Amino acid sequence: EVQLVESGGGLVQAGGSLRLSCEVSGVTFDEYAIGWFRQASGKEREGVASVGSGYRGGGVYYGDSVKGRFTVSADDAKNTVHLQMNSLKPEDTAAYYCGALLRGSDITWYSDYVDYWGQGIQVIVSS
């Protein structure tokens, strides 16, 4: 059974930091691109950041709204992808989801093609 389990969300003041984690099981980790997406109330889903699959040479990718503030990284030993979020803004408030795409590269623009999704986790940034 494939599982993606997010953790680390919560409530933080503007300017603060949070670290999200996505633990992946049931697949060969290196074959999948793992991405973070978010969806705020009343808005469309947005690609935040992704780590490319080893098949595609890896690489990290970011959405324009988070460049310079968020950092995505993979811990291959733990089959986990982290999203370090710094300098958080109220507009970062959303449900955050991790998704996996087989042999993907930058998947921030391809949420419709994601093979597996986590259950989502809430991030609330207060002003």
Coordinates of N, CA, C and O in Angstrom, one line a residue:
E1 N 0.8 -1.2 0.0 CA 0.0 0.0 0.0 C 0.9 1.2 0.0 O 1.8 1.4 0.8
V2 N 0.6 2.1 -0.9 CA 1.4 3.4 -1.0 C 0.8 4.4 0.0 O -0.4 4.6 0.1
Q3 N 1.7 5.0 0.8 CA 1.2 6.0 1.7 C 2.2 7.2 1.7 O 3.4 7.0 1.6
L4 N 1.6 8.4 1.7 CA 2.3 9.6 1.9 C 1.7 10.3 3.1 O 0.5 10.6 3.2
V5 N 2.5 10.5 4.2 CA 2.0 11.0 5.4 C 2.7 12.3 5.7 O 4.0 12.4 5.9
E6 N 1.9 13.4 5.8 CA 2.5 14.7 6.1 C 2.5 14.9 7.6 O 1.6 14.5 8.3
S7 N 3.4 15.7 8.1 CA 3.5 16.1 9.5 C 4.1 17.5 9.6 O 4.8 17.9 8.6
G8 N 3.9 18.2 10.7 CA 4.6 19.4 11.0 C 3.9 20.7 10.8 O 4.4 21.8 11.0
G9 N 2.6 20.6 10.4 CA 1.8 21.8 10.2 C 1.4 22.4 11.6 O 1.8 21.9 12.6
G10 N 0.7 23.5 11.5 CA 0.2 24.2 12.7 C 0.0 25.7 12.5 O -0.1 26.2 11.4
L11 N 0.0 26.4 13.6 CA -0.3 27.8 13.7 C 1.0 28.5 14.0 O 1.7 28.1 14.9
V12 N 1.3 29.5 13.2 CA 2.6 30.3 13.5 C 2.3 31.8 13.1 O 1.4 32.1 12.3
Q13 N 3.0 32.7 13.8 CA 2.9 34.1 13.5 C 3.6 34.4 12.2 O 4.6 33.8 11.8
A14 N 3.2 35.5 11.6 CA 3.9 36.0 10.4 C 5.4 36.3 10.7 O 5.7 36.8 11.8
G15 N 6.2 35.9 9.8 CA 7.6 36.0 10.0 C 8.3 34.7 10.6 O 9.5 34.6 10.6
G16 N 7.5 33.8 11.1 CA 8.0 32.6 11.7 C 8.3 31.5 10.7 O 8.2 31.7 9.5
S17 N 8.6 30.3 11.3 CA 9.0 29.2 10.4 C 8.2 28.0 10.8 O 7.8 27.8 12.0
L18 N 8.1 27.1 9.9 CA 7.6 25.7 10.1 C 8.3 24.8 9.2 O 8.8 25.2 8.1
R19 N 8.4 23.5 9.6 CA 9.0 22.5 8.8 C 8.0 21.4 8.6 O 7.6 20.7 9.6
L20 N 7.6 21.2 7.3 CA 6.7 20.1 7.0 C 7.6 18.9 6.5 O 8.6 19.0 6.0
S21 N 7.0 17.7 6.8 CA 7.7 16.5 6.4 C 6.7 15.6 5.7 O 5.5 15.6 6.1
C22 N 7.1 14.8 4.7 CA 6.3 13.9 4.0 C 7.0 12.6 3.9 O 8.1 12.4 3.3
E23 N 6.5 11.6 4.7 CA 7.1 10.3 4.7 C 6.4 9.4 3.7 O 5.2 9.3 3.7
V24 N 7.2 8.8 2.8 CA 6.7 8.0 1.7 C 7.0 6.5 2.0 O 8.1 6.1 2.3
S25 N 6.0 5.7 1.8 CA 6.2 4.2 1.9 C 5.4 3.5 0.8 O 4.4 4.1 0.2
G26 N 5.8 2.3 0.5 CA 5.1 1.5 -0.5 C 5.5 1.7 -1.9 O 5.0 1.0 -2.8
V27 N 6.5 2.5 -2.2 CA 7.1 2.7 -3.5 C 8.6 2.8 -3.4 O 9.1 3.0 -2.3
T28 N 9.3 2.7 -4.5 CA 10.7 2.9 -4.5 C 11.0 4.4 -4.6 O 10.7 5.0 -5.6
F29 N 11.4 4.9 -3.5 CA 11.5 6.3 -3.3 C 12.2 7.1 -4.4 O 11.7 8.1 -4.9
D30 N 13.3 6.5 -4.8 CA 14.2 7.2 -5.8 C 13.5 7.3 -7.2 O 13.9 8.1 -8.0
E31 N 12.4 6.5 -7.4 CA 11.8 6.5 -8.7 C 10.7 7.6 -8.8 O 10.1 7.8 -9.9
Y32 N 10.4 8.3 -7.7 CA 9.3 9.2 -7.7 C 9.8 10.7 -7.4 O 10.7 10.9 -6.6
A33 N 9.3 11.6 -8.2 CA 9.4 13.0 -7.8 C 8.3 13.2 -6.7 O 7.2 12.8 -6.8
I34 N 8.8 14.0 -5.7 CA 7.9 14.3 -4.6 C 7.7 15.8 -4.5 O 8.7 16.5 -4.5
G35 N 6.5 16.2 -4.5 CA 6.2 17.6 -4.6 C 5.3 18.1 -3.4 O 4.5 17.3 -2.9
W36 N 5.4 19.3 -3.1 CA 4.5 20.0 -2.1 C 3.5 20.9 -2.9 O 4.0 21.7 -3.7
F37 N 2.3 20.8 -2.5 CA 1.2 21.6 -3.1 C 0.4 22.2 -2.0 O 0.4 21.7 -0.9
R38 N -0.3 23.3 -2.3 CA -1.1 23.9 -1.3 C -2.4 24.4 -1.9 O -2.5 24.7 -3.1
Q39 N -3.4 24.5 -1.1 CA -4.7 25.0 -1.6 C -5.3 25.8 -0.5 O -5.7 25.3 0.6
A40 N -5.5 27.1 -0.7 CA -6.1 28.0 0.2 C -7.6 28.0 0.0 O -8.1 27.6 -1.1
S41 N -8.4 28.3 1.0 CA -9.8 28.3 0.9 C -10.2 29.2 -0.3 O -9.9 30.4 -0.4
G42 N -11.0 28.7 -1.2 CA -11.6 29.4 -2.3 C -10.6 29.7 -3.5 O -10.9 30.4 -4.4
K43 N -9.4 29.0 -3.4 CA -8.4 29.2 -4.4 C -8.0 27.9 -5.1 O -8.3 26.8 -4.5
E44 N -7.4 28.0 -6.2 CA -6.9 26.8 -6.9 C -5.7 26.2 -6.2 O -4.9 26.9 -5.6
R45 N -5.5 24.9 -6.5 CA -4.3 24.3 -5.9 C -3.0 24.9 -6.6 O -3.0 25.2 -7.8
E46 N -2.0 25.1 -5.8 CA -0.7 25.7 -6.3 C 0.4 24.8 -6.0 O 0.6 24.3 -4.9
G47 N 1.3 24.7 -6.9 CA 2.6 23.9 -6.7 C 3.5 24.8 -5.9 O 3.7 25.9 -6.3
V48 N 4.1 24.2 -4.9 CA 5.0 25.0 -4.0 C 6.5 24.7 -4.2 O 7.3 25.5 -4.4
A49 N 6.8 23.4 -4.2 CA 8.2 22.9 -4.4 C 8.2 21.5 -4.7 O 7.3 20.7 -4.3
S50 N 9.2 21.0 -5.3 CA 9.4 19.6 -5.6 C 10.8 19.1 -5.7 O 11.7 20.0 -6.0
V51 N 11.0 17.9 -5.4 CA 12.3 17.2 -5.6 C 12.1 16.2 -6.7 O 11.2 15.3 -6.7
G52 N 13.0 16.3 -7.8 CA 12.9 15.4 -8.9 C 13.3 14.0 -8.5 O 14.1 13.8 -7.6
S53 N 12.8 13.1 -9.3 CA 13.2 11.7 -9.1 C 14.6 11.4 -9.5 O 15.2 12.2 -10.3
G54 N 15.2 10.4 -8.9 CA 16.6 10.0 -9.3 C 16.6 9.7 -10.8 O 17.6 9.9 -11.5
Y55 N 15.6 9.1 -11.3 CA 15.5 8.8 -12.8 C 15.7 10.0 -13.6 O 16.2 9.9 -14.7
R56 N 15.2 11.1 -13.1 CA 15.4 12.4 -13.9 C 16.6 13.2 -13.4 O 16.7 14.4 -13.8
G57 N 17.4 12.6 -12.6 CA 18.6 13.4 -12.1 C 18.4 14.2 -10.9 O 19.2 15.0 -10.6
G58 N 17.2 14.1 -10.2 CA 17.0 14.8 -9.0 C 16.7 16.3 -9.3 O 15.9 16.6 -10.3
G59 N 17.2 17.2 -8.5 CA 16.9 18.6 -8.7 C 15.8 19.1 -7.8 O 15.0 18.3 -7.4
V60 N 15.9 20.3 -7.5 CA 14.8 20.9 -6.6 C 14.2 22.1 -7.4 O 14.9 22.8 -8.2
Y61 N 12.9 22.3 -7.2 CA 12.2 23.3 -7.9 C 11.2 24.0 -7.0 O 10.7 23.4 -6.0
Y62 N 10.9 25.3 -7.3 CA 10.1 26.1 -6.4 C 9.1 26.9 -7.3 O 9.4 27.4 -8.4
G63 N 7.9 27.1 -6.6 CA 7.0 28.1 -7.2 C 7.5 29.5 -6.9 O 8.2 29.8 -6.0
D64 N 7.1 30.4 -7.8 CA 7.6 31.8 -7.7 C 7.2 32.4 -6.4 O 8.0 33.2 -5.8
S65 N 6.1 32.1 -5.8 CA 5.7 32.8 -4.6 C 6.5 32.4 -3.3 O 6.4 33.1 -2.3
V66 N 7.3 31.3 -3.4 CA 8.0 30.9 -2.2 C 9.5 30.9 -2.4 O 10.2 30.6 -1.5
K67 N 10.0 31.2 -3.6 CA 11.4 31.3 -3.8 C 12.1 32.2 -2.9 O 11.7 33.3 -2.6
G68 N 13.2 31.7 -2.3 CA 14.0 32.5 -1.3 C 13.5 32.3 0.1 O 14.2 32.8 1.0
R69 N 12.3 31.8 0.3 CA 11.8 31.6 1.6 C 11.6 30.1 2.0 O 11.8 29.8 3.2
F70 N 11.3 29.3 1.1 CA 11.1 27.9 1.4 C 12.3 27.1 0.8 O 12.8 27.4 -0.3
T71 N 12.6 26.0 1.5 CA 13.6 25.0 1.0 C 13.1 23.6 1.1 O 12.6 23.2 2.1
V72 N 13.2 22.9 0.0 CA 12.8 21.5 -0.1 C 14.0 20.6 -0.1 O 15.0 20.9 -0.8
S73 N 13.9 19.5 0.6 CA 15.1 18.6 0.6 C 14.6 17.1 0.8 O 13.5 16.9 1.3
A74 N 15.4 16.2 0.4 CA 15.0 14.8 0.5 C 16.0 14.1 1.4 O 17.2 14.3 1.3
D75 N 15.5 13.2 2.3 CA 16.3 12.4 3.1 C 16.0 11.0 2.6 O 15.1 10.3 3.0
D76 N 16.9 10.5 1.7 CA 16.7 9.2 1.1 C 16.8 8.1 2.1 O 16.1 7.1 1.9
A77 N 17.5 8.2 3.1 CA 17.6 7.1 4.1 C 16.3 6.9 4.8 O 16.0 5.8 5.3
K78 N 15.5 8.0 4.9 CA 14.2 7.9 5.7 C 13.0 8.0 4.7 O 11.9 8.1 5.2
N79 N 13.3 8.0 3.4 CA 12.2 8.1 2.4 C 11.2 9.3 2.8 O 10.0 9.2 2.8
T80 N 11.9 10.4 3.1 CA 11.1 11.6 3.6 C 11.6 12.8 2.8 O 12.7 13.0 2.5
V81 N 10.6 13.7 2.5 CA 10.9 15.0 1.9 C 10.4 16.0 2.9 O 9.3 16.0 3.4
H82 N 11.3 17.0 3.1 CA 11.0 18.1 4.1 C 10.8 19.4 3.3 O 11.4 19.6 2.2
L83 N 10.0 20.2 3.9 CA 9.8 21.6 3.3 C 10.0 22.5 4.5 O 9.1 22.6 5.4
Q84 N 11.1 23.2 4.5 CA 11.4 24.2 5.5 C 10.8 25.6 5.0 O 11.2 26.0 3.9
M85 N 9.9 26.1 5.8 CA 9.2 27.3 5.4 C 9.6 28.4 6.4 O 9.3 28.4 7.6
N86 N 10.3 29.4 5.8 CA 10.8 30.6 6.6 C 10.1 31.8 6.2 O 9.5 31.9 5.1
S87 N 10.1 32.9 7.0 CA 9.5 34.2 6.7 C 8.1 34.0 6.2 O 7.7 34.5 5.2
L88 N 7.3 33.2 7.0 CA 6.0 32.9 6.6 C 5.1 34.2 6.6 O 5.3 35.1 7.4
K89 N 4.2 34.2 5.6 CA 3.2 35.3 5.5 C 1.8 34.8 5.6 O 1.5 33.6 5.4
P90 N 0.9 35.6 6.0 CA -0.5 35.2 6.1 C -1.0 34.5 4.8 O -1.9 33.6 4.9
E91 N -0.5 35.0 3.7 CA -1.0 34.4 2.4 C -0.4 33.0 2.2 O -0.8 32.3 1.2
D92 N 0.4 32.5 3.0 CA 0.9 31.1 3.0 C -0.1 30.2 3.7 O 0.1 28.9 3.6
T93 N -1.1 30.7 4.3 CA -2.1 29.9 5.0 C -2.8 29.0 3.9 O -3.4 29.6 3.0
A94 N -2.8 27.7 4.2 CA -3.5 26.8 3.2 C -3.4 25.4 3.8 O -2.6 25.2 4.8
A95 N -4.1 24.5 3.2 CA -3.8 23.1 3.4 C -2.7 22.7 2.4 O -2.7 23.0 1.2
Y96 N -1.7 22.0 3.0 CA -0.5 21.6 2.3 C -0.6 20.1 2.0 O -0.8 19.3 3.0
Y97 N -0.3 19.7 0.8 CA -0.3 18.3 0.5 C 1.0 17.9 -0.2 O 1.6 18.7 -0.9
C98 N 1.5 16.7 0.1 CA 2.6 16.2 -0.7 C 2.0 15.1 -1.7 O 1.0 14.5 -1.5
G99 N 2.7 15.1 -2.9 CA 2.2 14.2 -3.9 C 3.4 13.6 -4.6 O 4.5 14.1 -4.6
A100 N 3.2 12.4 -5.2 CA 4.3 11.6 -5.8 C 3.9 11.3 -7.3 O 2.8 10.9 -7.5
L101 N 4.9 11.5 -8.1 CA 4.7 11.2 -9.6 C 5.9 10.4 -10.0 O 7.1 10.8 -9.9
L102 N 5.6 9.2 -10.6 CA 6.6 8.3 -11.1 C 7.5 8.9 -12.1 O 6.9 9.5 -13.1
R103 N 8.8 8.9 -11.9 CA 9.8 9.4 -12.9 C 9.6 10.8 -13.2 O 9.9 11.3 -14.3
G104 N 9.0 11.6 -12.3 CA 8.8 13.0 -12.6 C 10.1 13.8 -12.3 O 11.1 13.4 -11.7
S105 N 10.0 15.1 -12.7 CA 11.1 16.0 -12.5 C 10.5 17.2 -11.7 O 10.2 17.0 -10.5
D106 N 10.3 18.3 -12.3 CA 9.6 19.4 -11.7 C 8.2 19.2 -11.8 O 7.6 19.3 -12.9
I107 N 7.5 18.8 -10.7 CA 6.1 18.5 -10.8 C 5.2 19.6 -10.2 O 4.0 19.4 -10.1
T108 N 5.8 20.8 -9.9 CA 5.0 21.8 -9.3 C 3.9 22.3 -10.3 O 2.9 22.8 -9.8
W109 N 4.1 22.1 -11.6 CA 3.1 22.5 -12.6 C 2.2 21.4 -13.0 O 1.3 21.6 -13.8
Y110 N 2.4 20.2 -12.5 CA 1.7 19.0 -13.0 C 0.9 18.3 -11.9 O 0.9 17.0 -11.8
S111 N 0.2 19.0 -11.1 CA -0.5 18.3 -10.0 C -1.6 17.4 -10.5 O -1.9 16.4 -9.9
D112 N -2.1 17.7 -11.7 CA -3.1 16.8 -12.3 C -2.6 15.4 -12.6 O -3.4 14.5 -12.8
Y113 N -1.3 15.3 -12.7 CA -0.7 14.0 -13.1 C -0.1 13.2 -11.9 O 0.4 12.2 -12.1
V114 N -0.2 13.8 -10.7 CA 0.3 13.1 -9.5 C -0.3 11.8 -9.3 O -1.6 11.6 -9.5
D115 N 0.5 10.8 -9.0 CA 0.0 9.4 -8.9 C -0.6 9.1 -7.5 O -1.6 8.4 -7.3
Y116 N 0.1 9.7 -6.5 CA -0.3 9.5 -5.1 C -0.3 10.8 -4.3 O 0.6 11.6 -4.5
W117 N -1.3 10.9 -3.4 CA -1.4 12.1 -2.5 C -1.4 11.7 -1.1 O -1.9 10.6 -0.7
G118 N -0.9 12.6 -0.3 CA -1.0 12.5 1.2 C -2.4 13.1 1.6 O -3.1 13.6 0.7
Q119 N -2.7 13.0 2.8 CA -4.0 13.4 3.3 C -4.1 14.9 3.5 O -5.2 15.5 3.7
G120 N -3.0 15.6 3.5 CA -3.0 17.0 3.7 C -2.8 17.5 5.2 O -3.1 16.7 6.1
I121 N -2.2 18.7 5.3 CA -2.0 19.2 6.7 C -2.2 20.7 6.6 O -1.8 21.3 5.6
Q122 N -2.7 21.2 7.7 CA -3.1 22.7 7.7 C -1.9 23.5 8.2 O -1.3 23.2 9.2
V123 N -1.7 24.6 7.5 CA -0.7 25.6 8.0 C -1.5 26.9 8.1 O -2.2 27.4 7.1
I124 N -1.4 27.6 9.2 CA -2.1 28.8 9.4 C -1.1 29.9 9.9 O -0.4 29.6 10.9
V125 N -1.0 31.0 9.2 CA -0.1 32.0 9.5 C -0.9 33.2 9.9 O -1.6 33.8 9.1
S126 N -0.7 33.6 11.2 CA -1.5 34.7 11.7 C -0.7 36.1 11.5 O 0.5 36.1 11.6
S127 N -1.4 37.1 11.3 CA -0.8 38.4 11.1 C -0.6 39.2 12.4 O -1.0 38.8 13.4

